[in-house]
Amino acid sequence: MSMERLQQAIRQRKTPVALALRADETALSPALLRRFADLYGEGSFATAEALRYHGCRVLEQTAGILPAVYLDVMSYLRYLSQGMDVLINLCDKAHNLGYYVIADCRTDTAEGWFDILPDADAVTVSPYAGGESCRVPEGKAVFALLRTIGALSGEGQN
Protein backbone atom coordinates (compact mmCIF):
# COMPACT_ATOMS: atom_id res chain seq x y z
CA MET A 1 0.00 0.00 0.00
CA SER A 2 2.72 2.46 0.96
CA MET A 3 4.77 2.11 -2.22
CA GLU A 4 1.65 2.40 -4.35
CA ARG A 5 0.86 5.67 -2.57
CA LEU A 6 4.33 6.99 -3.37
CA GLN A 7 4.05 5.93 -7.02
CA GLN A 8 0.64 7.57 -7.29
CA ALA A 9 1.97 10.81 -5.80
CA ILE A 10 4.89 10.80 -8.25
CA ARG A 11 2.51 10.33 -11.19
CA GLN A 12 0.13 13.05 -9.94
CA ARG A 13 2.89 15.60 -9.40
CA LYS A 14 4.79 14.48 -12.52
CA THR A 15 8.13 14.41 -10.69
CA PRO A 16 10.08 11.92 -8.57
CA VAL A 17 11.85 14.76 -6.75
CA ALA A 18 11.47 14.80 -2.96
CA LEU A 19 11.92 17.73 -0.60
CA ALA A 20 14.77 17.05 1.84
CA LEU A 21 14.58 18.72 5.25
CA ARG A 22 17.38 18.67 7.77
CA ALA A 23 17.92 20.63 10.95
CA ASP A 24 20.81 23.00 10.32
CA GLU A 25 20.62 26.31 12.13
CA THR A 26 23.57 27.66 10.10
CA ALA A 27 21.37 27.50 6.99
CA LEU A 28 18.71 29.74 8.55
CA SER A 29 18.79 33.46 8.07
CA PRO A 30 20.20 35.46 11.00
CA ALA A 31 17.01 37.57 10.98
CA LEU A 32 14.86 34.47 11.52
CA LEU A 33 17.07 33.23 14.34
CA ARG A 34 17.02 36.70 15.92
CA ARG A 35 13.22 36.85 15.74
CA PHE A 36 12.89 33.62 17.73
CA ALA A 37 15.69 34.59 20.14
CA ASP A 38 13.80 37.84 20.82
CA LEU A 39 10.63 35.84 21.54
CA TYR A 40 12.11 33.05 23.66
CA GLY A 41 15.57 34.23 24.68
CA GLU A 42 18.87 32.92 23.38
CA GLY A 43 19.23 29.15 23.45
CA SER A 44 18.20 25.83 22.06
CA PHE A 45 14.45 26.39 22.44
CA ALA A 46 14.57 29.47 20.20
CA THR A 47 16.69 27.58 17.66
CA ALA A 48 14.28 24.63 17.63
CA GLU A 49 11.31 26.96 17.13
CA ALA A 50 13.09 28.67 14.23
CA LEU A 51 13.76 25.26 12.65
CA ARG A 52 10.10 24.30 13.14
CA TYR A 53 8.87 27.56 11.58
CA HIS A 54 11.25 27.28 8.62
CA GLY A 55 10.39 23.62 8.00
CA CYS A 56 6.64 24.28 8.13
CA ARG A 57 6.94 27.21 5.72
CA VAL A 58 8.94 25.16 3.21
CA LEU A 59 6.42 22.30 3.45
CA GLU A 60 3.53 24.71 2.86
CA GLN A 61 5.22 26.34 -0.12
CA THR A 62 5.99 23.06 -1.90
CA ALA A 63 2.78 21.19 -1.03
CA GLY A 64 1.05 19.95 -4.14
CA ILE A 65 4.25 20.38 -6.17
CA LEU A 66 6.49 17.66 -4.73
CA PRO A 67 5.28 14.13 -3.94
CA ALA A 68 7.47 13.33 -0.95
CA VAL A 69 9.49 14.77 1.88
CA TYR A 70 12.67 13.22 3.23
CA LEU A 71 13.32 14.10 6.88
CA ASP A 72 16.89 13.72 8.15
CA VAL A 73 16.11 12.30 11.59
CA MET A 74 19.62 12.41 13.03
CA SER A 75 20.03 16.11 12.28
CA TYR A 76 16.93 16.86 14.38
CA LEU A 77 18.07 14.57 17.20
CA ARG A 78 21.17 16.75 17.67
CA TYR A 79 18.73 19.19 19.30
CA LEU A 80 17.66 16.48 21.77
CA SER A 81 14.02 16.43 22.94
CA GLN A 82 13.28 19.81 21.34
CA GLY A 83 14.57 18.51 18.00
CA MET A 84 12.49 15.35 18.37
CA ASP A 85 9.42 17.50 19.00
CA VAL A 86 10.17 19.52 15.84
CA LEU A 87 10.66 16.30 13.85
CA ILE A 88 7.34 14.87 15.03
CA ASN A 89 5.57 18.14 14.17
CA LEU A 90 7.14 18.31 10.70
CA CYS A 91 6.24 14.69 10.03
CA ASP A 92 2.63 15.36 11.05
CA LYS A 93 2.47 18.59 9.02
CA ALA A 94 3.90 16.89 5.92
CA HIS A 95 1.45 14.01 6.24
CA ASN A 96 -1.49 16.40 6.59
CA LEU A 97 -0.33 18.33 3.51
CA GLY A 98 -0.39 15.13 1.46
CA TYR A 99 3.32 14.37 1.21
CA TYR A 100 4.68 10.84 1.24
CA VAL A 101 6.89 11.04 4.34
CA ILE A 102 10.25 9.26 4.45
CA ALA A 103 12.08 9.38 7.81
CA ASP A 104 15.79 8.90 7.19
CA CYS A 105 16.69 7.02 10.38
CA ARG A 106 19.66 5.03 9.02
CA THR A 107 19.20 2.64 11.88
CA ASP A 108 19.74 -1.10 11.95
CA THR A 109 16.04 -1.78 12.43
CA ALA A 110 12.77 -0.15 11.42
CA GLU A 111 11.11 -1.48 14.56
CA GLY A 112 9.83 1.24 16.86
CA TRP A 113 10.28 4.19 14.51
CA PHE A 114 6.65 4.09 13.40
CA ASP A 115 5.62 4.28 17.07
CA ILE A 116 7.66 7.49 17.40
CA LEU A 117 6.71 8.89 13.96
CA PRO A 118 3.27 7.41 13.23
CA ASP A 119 2.71 9.76 10.28
CA ALA A 120 5.83 8.54 8.48
CA ASP A 121 5.10 6.37 5.47
CA ALA A 122 8.60 4.89 5.29
CA VAL A 123 11.91 4.76 7.13
CA THR A 124 15.44 4.11 5.94
CA VAL A 125 17.53 1.33 7.46
CA SER A 126 21.01 -0.08 7.08
CA PRO A 127 20.05 -3.74 6.58
CA TYR A 128 23.27 -5.33 7.81
CA ALA A 129 21.35 -7.01 10.65
CA GLY A 130 19.44 -9.08 8.09
CA GLY A 131 15.78 -9.40 7.23
CA GLU A 132 14.64 -8.47 10.73
CA SER A 133 15.80 -4.92 10.12
CA CYS A 134 13.26 -4.49 7.32
CA ARG A 135 10.09 -5.61 9.11
CA VAL A 136 7.46 -2.86 9.17
CA PRO A 137 3.78 -2.56 10.08
CA GLU A 138 1.19 -3.10 7.36
CA GLY A 139 0.80 -0.05 5.12
CA LYS A 140 4.34 1.21 5.83
CA ALA A 141 7.57 0.81 3.87
CA VAL A 142 11.28 0.57 4.40
CA PHE A 143 14.09 1.78 2.17
CA ALA A 144 17.25 -0.27 2.69
CA LEU A 145 20.44 1.74 2.23
CA LEU A 146 22.71 -0.53 0.24
CA ARG A 147 25.15 1.97 -1.20
CA THR A 148 25.45 5.61 -0.26
CA ILE A 149 27.31 8.54 -1.81
CA GLY A 150 29.59 9.66 1.03
CA ALA A 151 33.22 10.25 0.05
CA LEU A 152 34.42 7.22 2.01
CA SER A 153 31.27 5.09 1.65
CA GLY A 154 32.98 2.51 -0.55
CA GLU A 155 35.32 1.55 2.28
CA GLY A 156 32.52 -0.08 4.28
CA GLN A 157 30.17 -1.04 1.47
CA ASN A 158 32.32 -3.30 -0.70
Tab-separated table of N, CA and C in Angstrom:
chain	number	residue	atom	x	y	z
A	1	MET	N	0.824	-1.200	0.000
A	1	MET	CA	0.000	0.000	0.000
A	1	MET	C	0.868	1.264	0.000
A	2	SER	N	1.896	1.272	0.818
A	2	SER	CA	2.722	2.464	0.961
A	2	SER	C	3.443	2.828	-0.335
A	3	MET	N	4.034	1.826	-0.988
A	3	MET	CA	4.774	2.109	-2.221
A	3	MET	C	3.826	2.539	-3.341
A	4	GLU	N	2.638	1.984	-3.360
A	4	GLU	CA	1.653	2.403	-4.353
A	4	GLU	C	1.281	3.868	-4.146
A	5	ARG	N	1.169	4.262	-2.884
A	5	ARG	CA	0.858	5.666	-2.571
A	5	ARG	C	1.962	6.596	-3.057
A	6	LEU	N	3.211	6.190	-2.880
A	6	LEU	CA	4.334	6.988	-3.371
A	6	LEU	C	4.305	7.062	-4.899
A	7	GLN	N	4.095	5.937	-5.551
A	7	GLN	CA	4.050	5.931	-7.017
A	7	GLN	C	2.912	6.791	-7.539
A	8	GLN	N	1.775	6.739	-6.889
A	8	GLN	CA	0.642	7.567	-7.291
A	8	GLN	C	0.964	9.055	-7.124
A	9	ALA	N	1.599	9.415	-6.030
A	9	ALA	CA	1.967	10.813	-5.796
A	9	ALA	C	2.964	11.299	-6.847
A	10	ILE	N	3.910	10.444	-7.216
A	10	ILE	CA	4.888	10.801	-8.251
A	10	ILE	C	4.183	11.032	-9.585
A	11	ARG	N	3.251	10.160	-9.923
A	11	ARG	CA	2.508	10.331	-11.186
A	11	ARG	C	1.653	11.601	-11.160
A	12	GLN	N	0.988	11.867	-10.046
A	12	GLN	CA	0.128	13.052	-9.945
A	12	GLN	C	0.938	14.345	-10.058
A	13	ARG	N	2.077	14.380	-9.412
A	13	ARG	CA	2.892	15.599	-9.395
A	13	ARG	C	3.849	15.671	-10.582
A	14	LYS	N	3.945	14.557	-11.323
A	14	LYS	CA	4.791	14.481	-12.525
A	14	LYS	C	6.268	14.750	-12.227
A	15	THR	N	6.712	14.305	-11.050
A	15	THR	CA	8.131	14.409	-10.695
A	15	THR	C	8.456	13.399	-9.596
A	16	PRO	N	9.647	12.799	-9.663
A	16	PRO	CA	10.080	11.917	-8.574
A	16	PRO	C	10.912	12.663	-7.521
A	17	VAL	N	11.010	13.969	-7.638
A	17	VAL	CA	11.852	14.764	-6.747
A	17	VAL	C	11.182	14.894	-5.377
A	18	ALA	N	11.966	14.662	-4.331
A	18	ALA	CA	11.473	14.800	-2.959
A	18	ALA	C	12.121	16.017	-2.309
A	19	LEU	N	11.401	16.638	-1.419
A	19	LEU	CA	11.923	17.733	-0.605
A	19	LEU	C	12.721	17.111	0.538
A	20	ALA	N	13.954	17.538	0.726
A	20	ALA	CA	14.773	17.053	1.836
A	20	ALA	C	14.857	18.136	2.903
A	21	LEU	N	14.488	17.780	4.131
A	21	LEU	CA	14.575	18.721	5.249
A	21	LEU	C	15.538	18.172	6.287
A	22	ARG	N	16.456	19.034	6.700
A	22	ARG	CA	17.376	18.669	7.775
A	22	ARG	C	17.516	19.863	8.708
A	23	ALA	N	17.770	19.581	9.956
A	23	ALA	CA	17.925	20.630	10.953
A	23	ALA	C	19.354	21.153	10.903
A	24	ASP	N	19.498	22.378	10.400
A	24	ASP	CA	20.811	23.003	10.318
A	24	ASP	C	20.628	24.491	10.553
A	25	GLU	N	20.855	24.904	11.779
A	25	GLU	CA	20.625	26.306	12.130
A	25	GLU	C	21.523	27.254	11.349
A	26	THR	N	22.671	26.786	10.860
A	26	THR	CA	23.566	27.661	10.104
A	26	THR	C	22.985	28.008	8.736
A	27	ALA	N	22.005	27.222	8.273
A	27	ALA	CA	21.371	27.504	6.986
A	27	ALA	C	20.208	28.488	7.114
A	28	LEU	N	19.808	28.794	8.342
A	28	LEU	CA	18.709	29.737	8.546
A	28	LEU	C	19.230	31.163	8.506
A	29	SER	N	18.369	32.064	8.123
A	29	SER	CA	18.787	33.465	8.073
A	29	SER	C	18.990	33.993	9.494
A	30	PRO	N	19.983	34.856	9.668
A	30	PRO	CA	20.203	35.460	10.997
A	30	PRO	C	18.963	36.215	11.493
A	31	ALA	N	18.221	36.830	10.576
A	31	ALA	CA	17.014	37.565	10.983
A	31	ALA	C	15.971	36.623	11.578
A	32	LEU	N	15.811	35.447	10.996
A	32	LEU	CA	14.856	34.471	11.519
A	32	LEU	C	15.296	33.990	12.903
A	33	LEU	N	16.559	33.662	13.032
A	33	LEU	CA	17.071	33.229	14.337
A	33	LEU	C	16.910	34.330	15.387
A	34	ARG	N	17.160	35.572	15.005
A	34	ARG	CA	17.025	36.700	15.916
A	34	ARG	C	15.572	36.865	16.355
A	35	ARG	N	14.640	36.703	15.411
A	35	ARG	CA	13.217	36.853	15.742
A	35	ARG	C	12.806	35.876	16.841
A	36	PHE	N	13.254	34.616	16.725
A	36	PHE	CA	12.886	33.624	17.729
A	36	PHE	C	13.680	33.805	19.020
A	37	ALA	N	14.908	34.284	18.940
A	37	ALA	CA	15.688	34.591	20.139
A	37	ALA	C	15.040	35.745	20.904
A	38	ASP	N	14.495	36.727	20.171
A	38	ASP	CA	13.797	37.842	20.818
A	38	ASP	C	12.531	37.362	21.532
A	39	LEU	N	11.856	36.370	20.942
A	39	LEU	CA	10.634	35.839	21.545
A	39	LEU	C	10.910	34.969	22.765
A	40	TYR	N	11.907	34.076	22.647
A	40	TYR	CA	12.110	33.046	23.664
A	40	TYR	C	13.424	33.172	24.428
A	41	GLY	N	14.255	34.126	24.075
A	41	GLY	CA	15.570	34.230	24.682
A	41	GLY	C	16.568	33.373	23.906
A	42	GLU	N	17.829	33.686	24.064
A	42	GLU	CA	18.875	32.916	23.381
A	42	GLU	C	18.843	31.481	23.884
A	43	GLY	N	19.119	30.545	23.001
A	43	GLY	CA	19.230	29.154	23.447
A	43	GLY	C	18.599	28.166	22.494
A	44	SER	N	18.634	26.921	22.927
A	44	SER	CA	18.204	25.827	22.064
A	44	SER	C	16.708	25.841	21.764
A	45	PHE	N	15.885	26.338	22.700
A	45	PHE	CA	14.446	26.388	22.441
A	45	PHE	C	14.142	27.340	21.287
A	46	ALA	N	14.768	28.496	21.284
A	46	ALA	CA	14.567	29.469	20.198
A	46	ALA	C	15.048	28.897	18.867
A	47	THR	N	16.170	28.199	18.886
A	47	THR	CA	16.686	27.584	17.656
A	47	THR	C	15.720	26.527	17.147
A	48	ALA	N	15.224	25.676	18.039
A	48	ALA	CA	14.277	24.634	17.635
A	48	ALA	C	13.011	25.247	17.044
A	49	GLU	N	12.519	26.319	17.647
A	49	GLU	CA	11.311	26.963	17.127
A	49	GLU	C	11.565	27.592	15.756
A	50	ALA	N	12.747	28.131	15.543
A	50	ALA	CA	13.095	28.674	14.228
A	50	ALA	C	13.151	27.556	13.192
A	51	LEU	N	13.706	26.417	13.563
A	51	LEU	CA	13.756	25.263	12.655
A	51	LEU	C	12.349	24.756	12.342
A	52	ARG	N	11.488	24.730	13.347
A	52	ARG	CA	10.098	24.304	13.136
A	52	ARG	C	9.381	25.256	12.170
A	53	TYR	N	9.513	26.547	12.421
A	53	TYR	CA	8.875	27.558	11.576
A	53	TYR	C	9.363	27.430	10.128
A	54	HIS	N	10.671	27.373	9.966
A	54	HIS	CA	11.247	27.279	8.621
A	54	HIS	C	10.773	26.010	7.912
A	55	GLY	N	10.827	24.879	8.607
A	55	GLY	CA	10.386	23.622	8.004
A	55	GLY	C	8.926	23.651	7.589
A	56	CYS	N	8.083	24.193	8.451
A	56	CYS	CA	6.644	24.284	8.130
A	56	CYS	C	6.400	25.182	6.928
A	57	ARG	N	7.106	26.292	6.858
A	57	ARG	CA	6.938	27.207	5.715
A	57	ARG	C	7.351	26.539	4.402
A	58	VAL	N	8.470	25.843	4.421
A	58	VAL	CA	8.936	25.162	3.208
A	58	VAL	C	7.932	24.078	2.798
A	59	LEU	N	7.429	23.333	3.751
A	59	LEU	CA	6.421	22.305	3.449
A	59	LEU	C	5.182	22.933	2.817
A	60	GLU	N	4.720	24.034	3.390
A	60	GLU	CA	3.528	24.708	2.863
A	60	GLU	C	3.757	25.223	1.440
A	61	GLN	N	4.942	25.750	1.187
A	61	GLN	CA	5.223	26.341	-0.122
A	61	GLN	C	5.402	25.304	-1.227
A	62	THR	N	5.776	24.090	-0.880
A	62	THR	CA	5.994	23.059	-1.900
A	62	THR	C	4.887	22.003	-1.920
A	63	ALA	N	3.896	22.134	-1.049
A	63	ALA	CA	2.777	21.189	-1.034
A	63	ALA	C	2.060	21.200	-2.369
A	64	GLY	N	1.728	20.056	-2.862
A	64	GLY	CA	1.046	19.950	-4.144
A	64	GLY	C	1.990	19.995	-5.330
A	65	ILE	N	3.254	20.328	-5.092
A	65	ILE	CA	4.250	20.380	-6.167
A	65	ILE	C	5.139	19.145	-6.116
A	66	LEU	N	5.603	18.801	-4.907
A	66	LEU	CA	6.491	17.657	-4.733
A	66	LEU	C	5.736	16.508	-4.073
A	67	PRO	N	6.032	15.272	-4.468
A	67	PRO	CA	5.281	14.135	-3.942
A	67	PRO	C	5.709	13.658	-2.560
A	68	ALA	N	6.946	13.915	-2.187
A	68	ALA	CA	7.468	13.327	-0.951
A	68	ALA	C	8.375	14.297	-0.216
A	69	VAL	N	8.530	14.031	1.065
A	69	VAL	CA	9.490	14.767	1.879
A	69	VAL	C	10.376	13.738	2.575
A	70	TYR	N	11.645	14.072	2.662
A	70	TYR	CA	12.671	13.218	3.231
A	70	TYR	C	13.211	13.949	4.454
A	71	LEU	N	12.924	13.436	5.642
A	71	LEU	CA	13.317	14.095	6.883
A	71	LEU	C	14.570	13.442	7.448
A	72	ASP	N	15.623	14.206	7.608
A	72	ASP	CA	16.889	13.720	8.150
A	72	ASP	C	16.776	13.646	9.672
A	73	VAL	N	16.407	12.482	10.175
A	73	VAL	CA	16.109	12.295	11.592
A	73	VAL	C	17.289	12.663	12.487
A	74	MET	N	18.467	12.185	12.152
A	74	MET	CA	19.623	12.412	13.032
A	74	MET	C	19.964	13.895	13.184
A	75	SER	N	19.743	14.682	12.148
A	75	SER	CA	20.035	16.115	12.276
A	75	SER	C	19.099	16.776	13.293
A	76	TYR	N	17.862	16.302	13.390
A	76	TYR	CA	16.930	16.855	14.380
A	76	TYR	C	17.264	16.364	15.782
A	77	LEU	N	17.754	15.129	15.885
A	77	LEU	CA	18.069	14.572	17.198
A	77	LEU	C	19.268	15.246	17.850
A	78	ARG	N	20.066	15.965	17.071
A	78	ARG	CA	21.167	16.750	17.668
A	78	ARG	C	20.632	17.806	18.621
A	79	TYR	N	19.365	18.185	18.439
A	79	TYR	CA	18.735	19.188	19.296
A	79	TYR	C	17.930	18.530	20.424
A	80	LEU	N	18.215	17.262	20.671
A	80	LEU	CA	17.657	16.483	21.774
A	80	LEU	C	16.127	16.467	21.750
A	81	SER	N	15.476	16.578	22.901
A	81	SER	CA	14.021	16.434	22.941
A	81	SER	C	13.318	17.538	22.150
A	82	GLN	N	13.896	18.729	22.120
A	82	GLN	CA	13.283	19.810	21.337
A	82	GLN	C	13.348	19.483	19.847
A	83	GLY	N	14.443	18.915	19.400
A	83	GLY	CA	14.571	18.508	18.005
A	83	GLY	C	13.616	17.381	17.655
A	84	MET	N	13.430	16.452	18.596
A	84	MET	CA	12.489	15.353	18.368
A	84	MET	C	11.075	15.890	18.243
A	85	ASP	N	10.734	16.868	19.066
A	85	ASP	CA	9.415	17.496	18.998
A	85	ASP	C	9.214	18.175	17.635
A	86	VAL	N	10.234	18.874	17.154
A	86	VAL	CA	10.169	19.518	15.835
A	86	VAL	C	9.989	18.457	14.757
A	87	LEU	N	10.758	17.378	14.833
A	87	LEU	CA	10.665	16.298	13.852
A	87	LEU	C	9.262	15.698	13.807
A	88	ILE	N	8.697	15.421	14.972
A	88	ILE	CA	7.337	14.865	15.035
A	88	ILE	C	6.337	15.845	14.424
A	89	ASN	N	6.473	17.127	14.739
A	89	ASN	CA	5.572	18.141	14.171
A	89	ASN	C	5.700	18.239	12.663
A	90	LEU	N	6.933	18.221	12.150
A	90	LEU	CA	7.136	18.309	10.696
A	90	LEU	C	6.599	17.074	9.989
A	91	CYS	N	6.768	15.923	10.596
A	91	CYS	CA	6.242	14.685	10.027
A	91	CYS	C	4.717	14.764	9.946
A	92	ASP	N	4.086	15.208	11.009
A	92	ASP	CA	2.631	15.362	11.053
A	92	ASP	C	2.158	16.389	10.031
A	93	LYS	N	2.836	17.529	9.965
A	93	LYS	CA	2.470	18.588	9.019
A	93	LYS	C	2.581	18.085	7.586
A	94	ALA	N	3.691	17.411	7.274
A	94	ALA	CA	3.898	16.888	5.918
A	94	ALA	C	2.813	15.883	5.557
A	95	HIS	N	2.499	15.010	6.478
A	95	HIS	CA	1.450	14.008	6.236
A	95	HIS	C	0.111	14.690	5.960
A	96	ASN	N	-0.224	15.693	6.768
A	96	ASN	CA	-1.492	16.402	6.590
A	96	ASN	C	-1.540	17.215	5.306
A	97	LEU	N	-0.378	17.605	4.783
A	97	LEU	CA	-0.326	18.332	3.512
A	97	LEU	C	-0.304	17.395	2.299
A	98	GLY	N	-0.310	16.095	2.549
A	98	GLY	CA	-0.388	15.133	1.461
A	98	GLY	C	0.936	14.595	0.947
A	99	TYR	N	2.024	14.904	1.611
A	99	TYR	CA	3.325	14.366	1.214
A	99	TYR	C	3.422	12.887	1.582
A	100	TYR	N	4.215	12.153	0.830
A	100	TYR	CA	4.678	10.838	1.239
A	100	TYR	C	5.883	11.127	2.129
A	101	VAL	N	5.880	10.656	3.359
A	101	VAL	CA	6.888	11.036	4.344
A	101	VAL	C	7.897	9.903	4.550
A	102	ILE	N	9.163	10.207	4.250
A	102	ILE	CA	10.254	9.256	4.454
A	102	ILE	C	11.124	9.781	5.593
A	103	ALA	N	11.222	9.010	6.668
A	103	ALA	CA	12.075	9.376	7.806
A	103	ALA	C	13.419	8.676	7.615
A	104	ASP	N	14.454	9.459	7.394
A	104	ASP	CA	15.789	8.903	7.190
A	104	ASP	C	16.421	8.629	8.548
A	105	CYS	N	16.190	7.413	9.060
A	105	CYS	CA	16.691	7.018	10.381
A	105	CYS	C	18.084	6.404	10.302
A	106	ARG	N	18.376	5.734	9.209
A	106	ARG	CA	19.656	5.033	9.017
A	106	ARG	C	20.014	4.185	10.226
A	107	THR	N	19.029	3.488	10.711
A	107	THR	CA	19.200	2.642	11.879
A	107	THR	C	19.329	1.197	11.424
A	108	ASP	N	19.610	0.298	12.342
A	108	ASP	CA	19.743	-1.100	11.948
A	108	ASP	C	18.413	-1.843	11.999
A	109	THR	N	17.356	-1.157	12.423
A	109	THR	CA	16.041	-1.778	12.432
A	109	THR	C	14.950	-0.719	12.299
A	110	ALA	N	13.896	-1.061	11.578
A	110	ALA	CA	12.769	-0.145	11.419
A	110	ALA	C	11.833	-0.207	12.626
A	111	GLU	N	11.992	-1.264	13.416
A	111	GLU	CA	11.110	-1.476	14.557
A	111	GLU	C	11.128	-0.285	15.515
A	112	GLY	N	9.962	0.164	15.891
A	112	GLY	CA	9.832	1.244	16.861
A	112	GLY	C	9.735	2.632	16.262
A	113	TRP	N	10.297	2.840	15.090
A	113	TRP	CA	10.281	4.192	14.515
A	113	TRP	C	8.868	4.639	14.144
A	114	PHE	N	8.016	3.697	13.749
A	114	PHE	CA	6.649	4.086	13.401
A	114	PHE	C	5.813	4.369	14.640
A	115	ASP	N	6.278	3.904	15.815
A	115	ASP	CA	5.624	4.284	17.072
A	115	ASP	C	5.960	5.733	17.406
A	116	ILE	N	7.191	6.129	17.123
A	116	ILE	CA	7.655	7.488	17.398
A	116	ILE	C	7.124	8.471	16.358
A	117	LEU	N	7.154	8.045	15.081
A	117	LEU	CA	6.713	8.888	13.961
A	117	LEU	C	5.566	8.195	13.226
A	118	PRO	N	4.380	8.161	13.830
A	118	PRO	CA	3.272	7.413	13.230
A	118	PRO	C	2.823	7.943	11.870
A	119	ASP	N	3.123	9.210	11.573
A	119	ASP	CA	2.712	9.764	10.284
A	119	ASP	C	3.728	9.510	9.179
A	120	ALA	N	4.849	8.886	9.507
A	120	ALA	CA	5.827	8.542	8.476
A	120	ALA	C	5.297	7.368	7.656
A	121	ASP	N	5.498	7.452	6.348
A	121	ASP	CA	5.098	6.367	5.466
A	121	ASP	C	6.202	5.332	5.321
A	122	ALA	N	7.453	5.780	5.480
A	122	ALA	CA	8.598	4.892	5.295
A	122	ALA	C	9.761	5.361	6.150
A	123	VAL	N	10.666	4.441	6.441
A	123	VAL	CA	11.908	4.763	7.132
A	123	VAL	C	13.064	4.157	6.335
A	124	THR	N	14.257	4.701	6.555
A	124	THR	CA	15.443	4.114	5.942
A	124	THR	C	16.174	3.299	6.997
A	125	VAL	N	16.752	2.177	6.564
A	125	VAL	CA	17.531	1.327	7.464
A	125	VAL	C	18.808	0.895	6.765
A	126	SER	N	19.809	0.575	7.573
A	126	SER	CA	21.012	-0.082	7.085
A	126	SER	C	20.784	-1.569	7.377
A	127	PRO	N	20.563	-2.374	6.370
A	127	PRO	CA	20.052	-3.738	6.576
A	127	PRO	C	21.101	-4.783	6.947
A	128	TYR	N	22.211	-4.373	7.521
A	128	TYR	CA	23.271	-5.329	7.812
A	128	TYR	C	22.880	-6.333	8.887
A	129	ALA	N	21.826	-6.075	9.629
A	129	ALA	CA	21.351	-7.014	10.652
A	129	ALA	C	20.501	-8.119	10.044
A	130	GLY	N	20.236	-8.054	8.750
A	130	GLY	CA	19.441	-9.075	8.093
A	130	GLY	C	17.997	-8.665	7.900
A	131	GLY	N	17.189	-9.636	7.551
A	131	GLY	CA	15.781	-9.403	7.233
A	131	GLY	C	14.979	-8.786	8.350
A	132	GLU	N	15.352	-9.057	9.594
A	132	GLU	CA	14.641	-8.469	10.734
A	132	GLU	C	14.641	-6.952	10.683
A	133	SER	N	15.690	-6.378	10.135
A	133	SER	CA	15.798	-4.916	10.120
A	133	SER	C	14.762	-4.273	9.212
A	134	CYS	N	14.182	-5.047	8.315
A	134	CYS	CA	13.258	-4.495	7.322
A	134	CYS	C	11.797	-4.790	7.620
A	135	ARG	N	11.487	-5.321	8.766
A	135	ARG	CA	10.087	-5.606	9.113
A	135	ARG	C	9.393	-4.303	9.513
A	136	VAL	N	8.235	-4.072	8.886
A	136	VAL	CA	7.465	-2.858	9.172
A	136	VAL	C	5.989	-3.200	9.311
A	137	PRO	N	5.222	-2.340	9.968
A	137	PRO	CA	3.781	-2.564	10.075
A	137	PRO	C	3.113	-2.506	8.696
A	138	GLU	N	1.979	-3.120	8.603
A	138	GLU	CA	1.194	-3.098	7.364
A	138	GLU	C	0.918	-1.658	6.938
A	139	GLY	N	1.053	-1.382	5.648
A	139	GLY	CA	0.802	-0.048	5.118
A	139	GLY	C	1.991	0.884	5.196
A	140	LYS	N	3.117	0.404	5.726
A	140	LYS	CA	4.339	1.207	5.830
A	140	LYS	C	5.402	0.592	4.927
A	141	ALA	N	6.508	1.308	4.735
A	141	ALA	CA	7.570	0.811	3.870
A	141	ALA	C	8.926	1.059	4.496
A	142	VAL	N	9.913	0.372	3.969
A	142	VAL	CA	11.285	0.566	4.403
A	142	VAL	C	12.158	0.705	3.163
A	143	PHE	N	13.095	1.630	3.223
A	143	PHE	CA	14.091	1.782	2.175
A	143	PHE	C	15.415	1.317	2.764
A	144	ALA	N	15.980	0.268	2.208
A	144	ALA	CA	17.245	-0.267	2.689
A	144	ALA	C	18.393	0.456	1.988
A	145	LEU	N	19.289	1.027	2.775
A	145	LEU	CA	20.439	1.745	2.229
A	145	LEU	C	21.535	0.736	1.921
A	146	LEU	N	21.720	0.455	0.645
A	146	LEU	CA	22.707	-0.527	0.244
A	146	LEU	C	24.022	0.104	-0.169
A	147	ARG	N	23.952	1.245	-0.785
A	147	ARG	CA	25.153	1.965	-1.199
A	147	ARG	C	24.839	3.452	-1.119
A	148	THR	N	25.676	4.188	-0.426
A	148	THR	CA	25.447	5.615	-0.259
A	148	THR	C	26.521	6.398	-0.986
A	149	ILE	N	26.424	7.722	-0.976
A	149	ILE	CA	27.308	8.536	-1.810
A	149	ILE	C	28.393	9.264	-1.032
A	150	GLY	N	28.549	8.987	0.247
A	150	GLY	CA	29.587	9.656	1.028
A	150	GLY	C	30.962	9.398	0.429
A	151	ALA	N	31.873	10.332	0.646
A	151	ALA	CA	33.220	10.253	0.052
A	151	ALA	C	33.932	8.949	0.402
A	152	LEU	N	33.745	8.443	1.592
A	152	LEU	CA	34.417	7.217	2.007
A	152	LEU	C	33.472	6.029	2.091
A	153	SER	N	32.284	6.137	1.509
A	153	SER	CA	31.269	5.094	1.647
A	153	SER	C	31.728	3.761	1.079
A	154	GLY	N	32.528	3.762	0.047
A	154	GLY	CA	32.983	2.514	-0.554
A	154	GLY	C	33.824	1.673	0.364
A	155	GLU	N	34.463	2.301	1.361
A	155	GLU	CA	35.318	1.547	2.284
A	155	GLU	C	34.533	0.510	3.074
A	156	GLY	N	33.316	0.844	3.478
A	156	GLY	CA	32.515	-0.083	4.278
A	156	GLY	C	31.437	-0.794	3.503
A	157	GLN	N	31.288	-0.490	2.232
A	157	GLN	CA	30.175	-1.035	1.467
A	157	GLN	C	30.608	-2.052	0.420
A	158	ASN	N	31.866	-2.324	0.305
A	158	ASN	CA	32.324	-3.297	-0.704
A	158	ASN	C	32.218	-4.708	-0.207
